[in-house]
XYZ file of C-alpha atoms in Angstrom:
702
model
C 102.514 86.842 119.063
C 99.559 84.852 117.740
C 95.931 85.887 118.512
C 95.367 82.824 120.706
C 98.452 83.768 122.732
C 96.787 87.114 123.451
C 93.790 85.166 124.741
C 96.110 83.049 126.885
C 97.650 86.239 128.269
C 94.186 87.696 128.957
C 93.103 84.515 130.766
C 95.242 85.643 133.735
C 92.810 88.489 134.388
C 91.214 88.266 137.863
C 87.876 89.247 136.319
C 88.019 86.228 133.992
C 88.661 83.914 136.947
C 85.727 85.392 138.857
C 83.517 85.082 135.776
C 84.361 81.445 134.970
C 83.904 80.476 138.637
C 80.485 82.160 138.754
C 79.406 80.432 135.529
C 80.478 77.039 136.874
C 79.002 77.328 140.376
C 75.970 79.619 140.130
C 72.738 79.793 138.218
C 71.196 83.112 137.358
C 72.560 86.362 136.052
C 75.894 88.200 135.955
C 76.759 91.801 135.120
C 80.227 92.769 133.848
C 81.022 96.390 134.616
C 83.754 98.589 133.185
C 84.501 96.759 129.915
C 85.851 99.092 127.221
C 86.347 98.681 123.465
C 87.167 95.190 122.227
C 87.884 93.891 125.726
C 84.301 92.537 125.808
C 85.200 90.405 122.750
C 88.319 89.152 124.545
C 86.291 88.266 127.649
C 83.710 86.346 125.598
C 86.433 84.567 123.615
C 88.321 83.655 126.774
C 85.235 82.188 128.480
C 84.208 80.358 125.291
C 87.693 78.900 124.920
C 87.675 77.507 128.451
C 84.043 76.334 128.530
C 82.949 72.760 128.019
C 80.723 71.801 125.083
C 78.296 74.679 125.404
C 76.318 77.073 123.193
C 76.735 80.845 123.545
C 74.557 83.603 122.065
C 75.756 87.218 122.068
C 73.131 89.901 121.412
C 74.330 93.392 120.505
C 72.031 96.458 120.136
C 72.380 96.784 116.329
C 73.821 95.094 113.264
C 76.957 97.267 113.084
C 78.008 96.569 116.669
C 77.212 92.882 116.179
C 79.304 92.742 112.990
C 82.320 94.380 114.666
C 82.013 92.011 117.645
C 81.731 89.034 115.276
C 84.835 90.119 113.330
C 86.768 90.531 116.601
C 85.919 86.960 117.581
C 86.739 85.617 114.104
C 90.150 87.286 114.219
C 90.872 86.126 117.768
C 90.170 82.512 116.794
C 91.710 82.840 113.328
C 88.533 81.668 111.604
C 88.314 84.259 108.811
C 89.505 81.786 106.135
C 88.158 78.592 107.709
C 85.568 76.408 105.998
C 82.169 77.605 107.232
C 81.107 74.111 108.265
C 84.014 73.964 110.721
C 83.575 77.440 112.163
C 82.688 77.821 115.797
C 81.918 81.551 115.534
C 78.669 82.136 113.609
C 76.676 85.223 112.640
C 72.867 85.236 112.762
C 71.460 88.051 110.553
C 67.968 88.962 109.364
C 66.581 86.819 106.531
C 66.246 89.779 104.162
C 68.208 92.880 103.254
C 67.373 96.430 104.248
C 66.726 99.033 101.491
C 70.034 100.788 102.154
C 72.173 97.657 101.835
C 74.124 97.099 98.580
C 73.587 94.263 96.119
C 71.079 91.602 97.122
C 72.478 89.641 100.047
C 69.179 87.872 100.862
C 70.603 84.484 99.855
C 73.730 85.000 101.926
C 71.618 86.023 104.926
C 69.405 82.968 104.510
C 72.484 80.729 104.318
C 73.844 82.156 107.567
C 70.525 81.826 109.400
C 69.900 78.271 108.209
C 73.435 77.224 109.134
C 72.928 78.580 112.664
C 69.603 76.738 113.040
C 71.151 73.477 111.817
C 74.198 73.751 114.063
C 72.095 74.784 117.086
C 69.875 71.698 117.058
C 72.649 69.285 116.037
C 74.676 69.946 119.191
C 77.715 68.342 117.543
C 80.119 71.015 118.762
C 80.066 74.150 120.861
C 79.303 77.335 118.945
C 79.227 81.044 119.664
C 76.515 82.918 117.755
C 76.476 86.721 117.395
C 73.195 88.469 116.573
C 71.149 91.658 116.960
C 67.469 92.595 117.684
C 66.160 92.774 114.089
C 67.367 89.218 113.449
C 65.853 87.880 116.684
C 62.556 89.646 115.960
C 61.855 87.152 113.155
C 60.303 83.887 114.204
C 61.764 80.637 112.858
C 60.255 77.306 111.874
C 60.133 74.627 114.555
C 62.842 72.054 115.206
C 60.435 69.332 114.089
C 59.887 71.021 110.699
C 63.608 71.536 110.213
C 64.373 67.896 111.020
C 61.567 66.673 108.765
C 62.852 68.768 105.831
C 66.510 67.848 106.182
C 67.916 65.272 103.778
C 71.012 63.439 105.017
C 73.318 61.538 102.688
C 76.553 59.674 103.315
C 79.093 57.881 101.163
C 78.214 54.187 100.683
C 74.510 54.729 101.393
C 71.963 52.933 99.185
C 69.439 55.454 97.846
C 67.595 55.822 94.556
C 68.716 58.688 92.326
C 65.071 59.273 91.322
C 64.105 59.478 95.005
C 66.758 62.170 95.603
C 65.474 64.194 92.638
C 61.832 63.866 93.731
C 62.646 64.835 97.322
C 64.635 67.902 96.244
C 61.712 68.980 94.047
C 59.365 68.469 97.025
C 61.710 70.680 99.097
C 61.107 73.423 96.465
C 64.618 73.211 94.999
C 64.655 74.507 91.420
C 65.766 72.089 88.695
C 68.322 73.841 86.441
C 71.038 72.928 83.950
C 73.832 74.167 86.241
C 73.619 75.193 89.880
C 74.713 78.741 90.581
C 72.999 79.779 93.820
C 71.290 78.232 96.864
C 68.013 76.452 96.209
C 68.980 74.840 92.891
C 69.820 71.301 91.779
C 70.870 69.617 88.538
C 70.920 65.919 87.588
C 73.266 64.779 84.808
C 73.548 61.031 84.367
C 74.699 59.606 87.700
C 75.725 62.990 89.127
C 73.584 65.275 91.288
C 74.697 68.873 91.880
C 72.747 70.585 94.661
C 73.193 73.933 96.378
C 71.919 73.573 99.931
C 70.899 76.522 102.107
C 73.434 75.493 104.732
C 76.742 75.623 102.868
C 78.819 78.215 101.024
C 79.447 75.845 98.104
C 77.194 73.403 96.243
C 77.668 69.659 96.602
C 78.417 67.182 93.810
C 77.076 63.713 94.641
C 78.207 60.860 92.377
C 76.146 57.660 92.210
C 77.136 54.205 91.064
C 73.771 52.630 90.420
C 71.795 53.351 93.611
C 74.875 53.753 95.798
C 76.429 57.107 96.814
C 80.006 56.721 95.580
C 81.455 60.136 96.506
C 80.448 63.552 97.850
C 82.408 66.758 97.451
C 81.771 70.474 97.501
C 82.823 72.487 94.456
C 83.179 76.025 93.136
C 80.212 76.693 90.793
C 82.276 79.150 88.742
C 85.305 76.970 87.999
C 83.645 73.564 88.633
C 86.761 72.597 90.649
C 86.374 70.513 93.797
C 86.814 72.282 97.128
C 86.541 69.519 99.708
C 85.665 65.811 99.895
C 83.276 64.710 102.634
C 81.674 61.552 103.963
C 78.259 62.906 104.917
C 76.151 66.017 104.258
C 72.812 67.557 105.223
C 70.696 69.217 102.540
C 68.347 71.962 103.734
C 65.766 73.945 101.746
C 64.997 77.638 102.303
C 63.431 77.319 105.737
C 63.364 81.145 105.950
C 60.623 81.377 103.297
C 57.780 83.398 104.804
C 55.164 81.545 102.775
C 55.779 78.265 104.588
C 52.506 77.617 106.419
C 53.997 76.124 109.539
C 54.051 77.075 113.203
C 56.939 79.360 114.092
C 58.767 79.967 117.336
C 61.087 82.497 118.917
C 64.741 81.778 118.096
C 65.527 81.644 121.829
C 63.256 78.586 122.043
C 65.695 76.802 119.711
C 68.552 77.122 122.133
C 69.478 74.411 124.641
C 68.578 75.411 128.197
C 72.269 75.493 129.177
C 73.039 78.145 126.547
C 74.756 81.232 127.968
C 73.324 84.542 126.744
C 75.621 87.570 126.516
C 73.578 90.759 126.417
C 74.211 94.457 126.003
C 71.435 96.995 126.665
C 68.577 94.481 126.881
C 65.784 97.044 127.129
C 67.072 98.848 124.047
C 67.077 95.522 122.180
C 63.487 94.849 123.271
C 62.464 98.283 121.969
C 64.131 97.526 118.619
C 62.230 94.225 118.429
C 58.951 96.056 119.089
C 59.835 98.607 116.399
C 60.484 95.766 113.942
C 57.101 94.249 114.818
C 55.311 97.557 114.229
C 57.157 98.050 110.941
C 56.043 94.588 109.830
C 52.430 95.384 110.714
C 52.592 98.545 108.579
C 54.322 96.810 105.676
C 51.926 93.854 105.599
C 48.794 95.937 106.245
C 47.586 95.786 102.660
C 47.765 91.959 102.781
C 45.623 91.591 105.904
C 42.496 90.637 103.938
C 44.290 87.987 101.906
C 43.746 84.695 103.729
C 46.545 83.001 101.750
C 49.182 85.268 103.252
C 50.834 84.597 106.586
C 50.184 87.487 108.922
C 53.047 89.494 110.441
C 51.949 88.467 113.948
C 52.923 84.918 112.979
C 56.310 86.032 111.632
C 57.570 88.478 114.284
C 57.743 88.566 118.069
C 57.024 91.274 120.640
C 59.750 92.730 122.836
C 57.921 91.431 125.926
C 58.098 87.865 124.534
C 61.842 88.294 124.155
C 62.240 89.598 127.713
C 60.032 86.812 129.093
C 62.290 84.086 127.702
C 65.510 85.575 129.115
C 64.719 84.557 132.701
C 65.136 80.879 131.815
C 68.776 81.271 130.724
C 72.039 82.030 132.460
C 72.842 85.587 131.296
C 75.963 87.739 131.239
C 75.231 91.428 130.759
C 77.922 93.903 129.771
C 77.521 97.635 129.343
C 76.387 100.458 131.584
C 72.817 99.234 132.119
C 71.663 95.902 133.510
C 68.177 94.407 133.286
C 68.314 91.902 136.132
C 68.592 93.735 139.452
C 69.762 90.568 141.244
C 72.683 90.083 138.846
C 76.072 89.386 140.464
C 78.461 92.211 139.559
C 82.010 91.613 138.323
C 84.073 94.768 137.869
C 86.843 95.513 135.380
C 89.099 98.552 135.684
C 89.620 99.718 132.102
C 90.094 102.898 130.054
C 89.503 103.612 126.366
C 92.418 104.028 123.956
C 93.412 107.730 123.981
C 92.898 109.822 120.828
C 96.401 110.778 119.664
C 95.211 112.454 116.429
C 98.302 111.143 114.614
C 100.590 112.986 117.056
C 103.371 110.409 117.379
C 105.264 112.400 120.012
C 102.251 111.965 122.309
C 102.028 108.274 121.438
C 105.728 107.653 122.175
C 105.510 109.528 125.492
C 102.432 107.505 126.435
C 104.114 104.166 125.617
C 107.287 105.144 127.492
C 105.271 106.192 130.559
C 103.172 103.023 130.521
C 106.309 100.848 130.225
C 107.863 102.485 133.282
C 104.610 101.839 135.181
C 104.878 98.117 134.409
C 102.337 97.875 131.579
C 102.679 95.403 128.712
C 102.129 97.338 125.487
C 100.539 95.780 122.403
C 99.905 97.587 119.120
C 97.462 95.675 116.938
C 97.547 95.975 113.171
C 95.909 94.075 110.340
C 99.081 94.010 108.215
C 102.808 93.603 108.720
C 103.358 96.608 106.414
C 101.529 98.919 108.810
C 103.662 97.646 111.710
C 106.793 98.278 109.630
C 105.648 101.860 109.034
C 105.133 102.354 112.767
C 108.652 101.144 113.550
C 110.112 103.501 110.927
C 108.179 106.485 112.303
C 109.239 105.698 115.881
C 112.909 105.237 114.933
C 113.046 108.546 113.044
C 111.416 110.492 115.875
C 113.544 108.853 118.571
C 116.761 109.490 116.611
C 115.863 113.198 116.486
C 114.613 113.310 120.086
C 116.693 110.799 122.110
C 115.603 112.464 125.343
C 112.046 111.180 124.744
C 113.136 107.616 125.516
C 112.498 104.405 123.612
C 108.889 103.291 123.132
C 108.596 99.576 123.912
C 105.690 97.661 122.407
C 104.896 94.225 120.991
C 103.397 94.295 117.475
C 100.519 91.911 116.895
C 99.075 91.177 113.456
C 95.476 91.115 114.599
C 92.435 93.272 113.826
C 90.205 94.412 116.675
C 87.571 97.115 116.371
C 88.602 99.252 119.380
C 91.601 99.474 121.700
C 91.612 99.641 125.503
C 93.807 99.848 128.610
C 93.295 97.298 131.390
C 94.612 98.594 134.715
C 94.089 95.321 136.630
C 96.159 93.257 134.212
C 98.436 96.226 133.342
C 97.747 95.542 129.684
C 97.611 98.102 126.896
C 96.039 97.180 123.524
C 96.107 99.976 120.921
C 94.755 99.545 117.397
C 96.604 101.103 114.475
C 93.432 102.376 112.801
C 92.629 104.468 115.889
C 96.220 105.747 116.077
C 96.090 106.877 112.439
C 92.373 107.856 112.424
C 91.736 105.281 109.709
C 88.294 103.971 108.796
C 87.758 100.422 110.061
C 85.263 98.248 108.206
C 83.500 95.096 109.251
C 83.225 92.148 106.869
C 80.238 89.841 106.541
C 79.131 87.226 104.064
C 77.078 89.593 101.866
C 76.403 87.748 98.614
C 77.891 85.826 95.749
C 80.435 87.583 93.556
C 80.636 87.071 89.799
C 83.688 86.799 87.602
C 84.164 88.411 84.221
C 84.976 85.220 82.302
C 82.432 82.799 80.884
C 81.858 80.559 83.872
C 79.022 78.242 84.774
C 77.311 81.255 86.350
C 77.691 83.255 83.120
C 76.511 80.295 81.079
C 73.494 80.002 83.346
C 72.685 83.681 82.683
C 73.106 83.486 78.881
C 69.895 83.642 76.887
C 69.211 82.338 73.404
C 70.498 84.808 70.843
C 73.387 86.206 72.905
C 76.639 86.591 70.949
C 79.687 84.600 72.030
C 83.199 84.195 70.632
C 84.899 80.816 70.163
C 88.691 81.030 70.039
C 88.862 78.716 66.999
C 85.679 79.505 65.090
C 84.866 83.155 65.797
C 81.576 84.918 66.562
C 78.405 82.848 66.886
C 75.057 82.911 68.680
C 74.276 81.009 71.870
C 71.365 78.631 71.239
C 70.998 76.847 74.545
C 72.156 73.511 75.950
C 71.563 70.098 74.464
C 72.299 66.531 75.526
C 74.163 64.752 72.726
C 75.458 61.223 72.219
C 79.256 61.095 72.272
C 80.615 57.600 71.567
C 77.663 56.026 73.309
C 77.782 58.362 76.320
C 75.257 61.072 77.054
C 76.966 64.443 77.356
C 75.714 67.994 77.820
C 76.946 70.499 75.242
C 76.528 74.160 74.361
C 74.875 74.722 70.977
C 76.239 77.651 68.923
C 74.707 78.922 65.664
C 76.990 80.370 62.970
C 76.432 81.890 59.529
C 74.020 79.986 57.257
C 72.573 78.368 60.430
C 75.567 76.056 60.786
C 75.678 74.432 64.239
C 78.642 73.856 66.532
C 78.401 71.789 69.744
C 80.903 72.625 72.470
C 81.421 70.424 75.536
C 80.814 72.129 78.870
C 84.362 71.048 79.761
C 85.661 73.435 77.058
C 84.184 76.621 78.508
C 87.662 78.173 78.568
C 87.518 78.372 74.734
C 84.379 80.526 74.786
C 83.834 84.098 75.981
C 80.976 86.579 75.827
C 81.243 88.833 72.784
C 82.445 92.330 73.635
C 82.153 94.972 70.938
C 80.770 98.384 70.067
C 77.474 98.943 71.877
C 74.365 98.939 69.699
C 76.151 97.353 66.746
C 75.439 93.623 66.274
C 78.478 91.670 65.041
C 78.620 89.693 61.814
C 78.487 85.946 62.346
C 81.464 83.946 61.149
C 81.136 81.041 58.749
C 82.253 77.629 59.905
C 85.003 76.142 57.765
C 86.104 79.438 56.187
C 89.477 81.128 56.691
C 87.958 84.538 57.560
C 88.295 84.152 61.325
C 91.827 82.721 61.092
C 92.859 85.550 58.725
C 91.433 88.126 61.137
C 93.371 86.554 64.020
C 96.589 86.520 61.963
C 96.125 90.165 60.959
C 95.465 91.119 64.586
C 98.571 89.221 65.732
C 100.653 91.086 63.115
C 99.357 94.455 64.347
C 100.044 93.468 67.944
C 103.603 92.482 66.989
C 104.126 95.839 65.213
C 102.904 97.726 68.286
C 105.060 95.545 70.555
C 108.119 96.194 68.363
C 107.597 99.976 68.579
C 107.066 99.778 72.339
C 110.219 97.698 72.846
C 112.212 100.259 70.853
C 110.724 103.142 72.862
C 111.380 101.477 76.211
C 114.912 100.504 75.207
C 115.611 104.193 74.577
C 114.056 105.101 77.932
C 116.143 102.470 79.733
C 119.286 103.888 78.162
C 118.387 107.458 79.199
C 119.612 108.807 82.517
C 116.885 109.760 85.007
C 116.693 111.119 88.526
C 116.872 108.476 91.249
C 114.626 109.384 94.199
C 115.770 108.567 97.705
C 114.131 105.757 99.727
C 111.024 106.456 101.820
C 111.440 108.888 104.688
C 109.682 109.098 108.029
C 107.203 111.575 106.529
C 106.412 109.217 103.631
C 105.666 106.392 106.061
C 103.504 108.667 108.169
C 101.492 109.763 105.131
C 100.867 106.211 103.939
C 100.053 104.900 107.408
C 97.503 107.689 107.934
C 95.367 106.629 104.938
C 91.859 106.379 106.434
C 91.002 103.190 104.524
C 92.727 99.837 104.490
C 94.965 99.443 101.429
C 93.739 96.826 98.988
C 96.407 94.299 97.877
C 96.419 95.796 94.360
C 96.647 99.333 95.703
C 99.595 98.400 97.903
C 101.345 96.643 94.997
C 100.770 99.629 92.679
C 102.258 101.982 95.287
C 105.333 99.781 95.774
C 105.858 99.412 92.011
C 105.604 103.164 91.425
C 108.085 103.936 94.215
C 110.462 101.246 92.929
C 110.387 102.906 89.489
C 110.999 106.328 91.034
C 114.054 105.060 92.905
C 115.525 103.541 89.708
C 118.119 105.430 87.632
C 116.047 105.586 84.409
C 112.880 107.656 83.682
C 109.591 106.198 84.914
C 106.624 105.525 82.629
C 103.922 103.603 84.492
C 100.203 103.135 83.863
C 97.924 102.682 86.900
C 94.491 101.295 85.956
C 91.462 100.941 88.165
C 87.737 101.584 88.283
C 86.208 104.698 89.849
C 86.749 104.744 93.609
C 89.446 102.044 93.634
C 92.144 104.373 95.024
C 94.198 105.547 92.000
C 94.362 109.114 93.330
C 95.854 107.893 96.620
C 98.641 106.140 94.689
C 99.292 109.359 92.733
C 99.369 111.440 95.946
C 101.910 109.112 97.559
C 104.134 109.387 94.467
C 103.697 113.177 94.437
C 104.631 113.423 98.108
C 107.732 111.278 97.539
C 108.716 113.695 94.767
C 108.250 116.759 96.982
C 110.290 115.083 99.755
C 113.205 115.076 97.305
C 112.844 118.834 96.608
C 111.240 118.382 93.198
C 107.967 119.650 91.761
C 104.901 117.771 90.525
C 102.491 118.522 87.670
C 99.053 116.862 87.610
C 97.267 117.094 84.258
C 93.486 116.535 84.213
C 90.940 116.774 81.360
C 88.326 119.107 82.937
C 88.270 122.235 85.071
C 85.906 120.555 87.560
C 88.318 117.661 88.026
C 91.196 120.112 88.529
C 89.343 121.769 91.403
C 88.295 118.393 92.811
C 91.892 117.105 92.784
C 93.115 120.356 94.350
C 90.718 119.881 97.258
C 91.605 116.177 97.592
C 95.375 116.803 97.552
C 95.053 119.762 99.942
C 92.963 117.809 102.442
C 95.197 114.718 102.314
C 98.471 116.666 102.669
C 97.281 119.404 105.052
C 99.409 118.093 107.934
C 102.612 118.142 105.845
C 104.833 120.999 104.572
C 103.595 120.931 100.963
C 102.360 123.888 98.876
C 99.617 123.026 96.372
C 97.777 125.136 93.777
C 95.717 124.703 90.630
C 95.357 126.559 87.369
C 92.451 126.662 84.925
C 90.369 129.129 82.901
C 88.240 130.104 85.894
C 91.199 131.803 87.538
C 91.780 135.455 86.676
C 94.878 136.511 84.724
C 96.317 138.067 87.897
C 95.811 134.878 89.934
C 97.356 132.763 87.190
C 100.371 135.078 86.976
C 100.964 134.838 90.738
C 100.786 131.035 90.528
C 103.268 130.944 87.628
C 105.745 133.180 89.464
C 105.666 130.888 92.540
C 106.083 127.872 90.261
C 109.112 129.334 88.482
C 110.773 130.403 91.743
C 110.257 126.937 93.270
C 107.794 128.124 95.943
C 105.058 125.830 94.649
C 105.418 122.062 95.024
C 102.362 120.620 93.277
C 100.443 122.263 90.421
C 97.158 120.763 89.213
C 95.570 121.925 85.975
C 93.943 121.227 82.630
C 95.704 121.464 79.236
C 96.662 125.005 80.379
C 99.618 123.220 82.037
C 101.032 122.588 78.538
C 101.168 126.286 77.612
C 104.533 127.852 76.736
C 104.433 130.288 79.682
C 104.397 127.445 82.231
C 107.908 127.088 83.638
C 108.862 124.717 86.452
C 111.996 125.302 88.474
C 112.640 121.568 89.025
C 109.940 119.235 87.672
C 110.325 115.680 88.963
C 106.972 113.963 88.286
C 104.258 114.416 85.670
C 100.907 112.755 86.455
C 98.304 112.423 83.683
C 94.785 111.601 84.885
C 92.174 110.097 82.529
C 94.723 109.925 79.698
C 92.186 108.475 77.241
C 90.188 111.735 77.323
C 93.029 113.838 75.882
């Protein structure tokens, strides 16, 4: 079932009918009582879907709740991968990051805010905006200022290229060689690249004389086009606090017919007041500086926020309501029960609900997780046929919290709550960077940095220069080689250049243009690579010919372990797990390397392989380089496998001789499944009864 079909199913709710009728026929305020979990997201999505061209603003008490609500709506409408300009569900954050937030998402926040302002005053399509008190506490520039500082261009329009450049400079856009982030523009011949504050990608505008010939967005890293368009709006950073312009409350931006969805209004007003007081404290030292805008001009009071609410039609949800005269609409719902990974309880609950006429949905963010659920259910029901068959409809959809609706006889359980998994929200938080030499990397290079050209070797970056190529002006990268020889490389040949990577603190020797030294070095390296490859092929041919133990396919317990992982598997983590298990089930010995940075989930892959080994009555050895890591892995393995019949121990020099002897006896007799240790594991007195898997952690340290 698709997400929109779930909305269609939910539209039959009597509470939805009462709500849409009240919105259509009455002015004033409504209060929805009894909503649980993500049902409030479903109600908002259902009303938004049915409404005419209308703006909606949903205000949640804090950023986390707002982000989860926003993700629910995105998933329900399937807008997670949609072009931002076409999205109907928008997020309105603060214009700056908090100290505890990673990276520097200020630019991403400013993009989101500016996009909301632009879409709100344009009125070209209905939108649903999700926000929170800290974001609403900040005043915004007026509609008049925004309109005055918006540049609109369309294909076929007659406009001077010099005028465009001058206007962008007046809008405080920075002139650069290549655009890499919002607020920058570059002019090369008849092409203007500009990164507006209202789009995820920069625009490339091509002129033929004074006529706009084409407009397209493009990826600044690869320079590849993303989308062609007929018209665009270019906006500067209207969130800049140093703009000396009158500012207004964001609610004053909204059309009068906008519907406000509110949860805990008084709490939100208190948060707005707290933000105002924090701003006063932060800006206190600047109070005597007349050139600085005062915080009273940048932030609103909670009472100002409350005063503006009366002019809108409001829908409150939650336990408290602000407007005493609000018309109440009741929902009869319950939260998703906590099963604590007890699948017998879950099956009994689903069977009971089915007999009572409920429609059961289990929501999961991946088909793999649904497959695991089916396997677990089938194994349990084959062992306990008297329990009955659990009927449910799987739905590949992420919602933050499950619920039971007794009026509609609808049950929506989320897999992350069933398995006690951590559920994260996702927001546009910044601009990632790739490890190859891209336009972004080129933009960050400084004169004197070492780079490597695939044909000419190591040289120094010496900036960009416009050169004449057969009568055409062209931008090129200037590289300096030995004896100050120069090499000019077209920006279209970036794939032939990479940043130099070598031993830290040791500057490389520059290559000489025209000599054979670099080619000889490449040939020698190729020969060594071929020698290594030949030895590896011989080794792996011998391993393929050897007979190994073939592990049985995944069992119910294996599926339960993997499904109970508290985080969402990354695509690479899932692929690594599948590849390892495929190797284990083959008839030849496994030799697989799993690479990943710290915290990327390598240990989880190793634990799944170890558990698969133990399920087949074989033992596992885990070799680590330090005693601290041995103890850390012991605790990690023990905590992860505590609900399963697995015996785990560790051995290192901190254990007494008596303790080590006891461990070795259990290992030899087969009463110990997993042994974790340092190089002590390689001692002659270590004897496994039936070793099936040997895991080496941090192999490069041995």
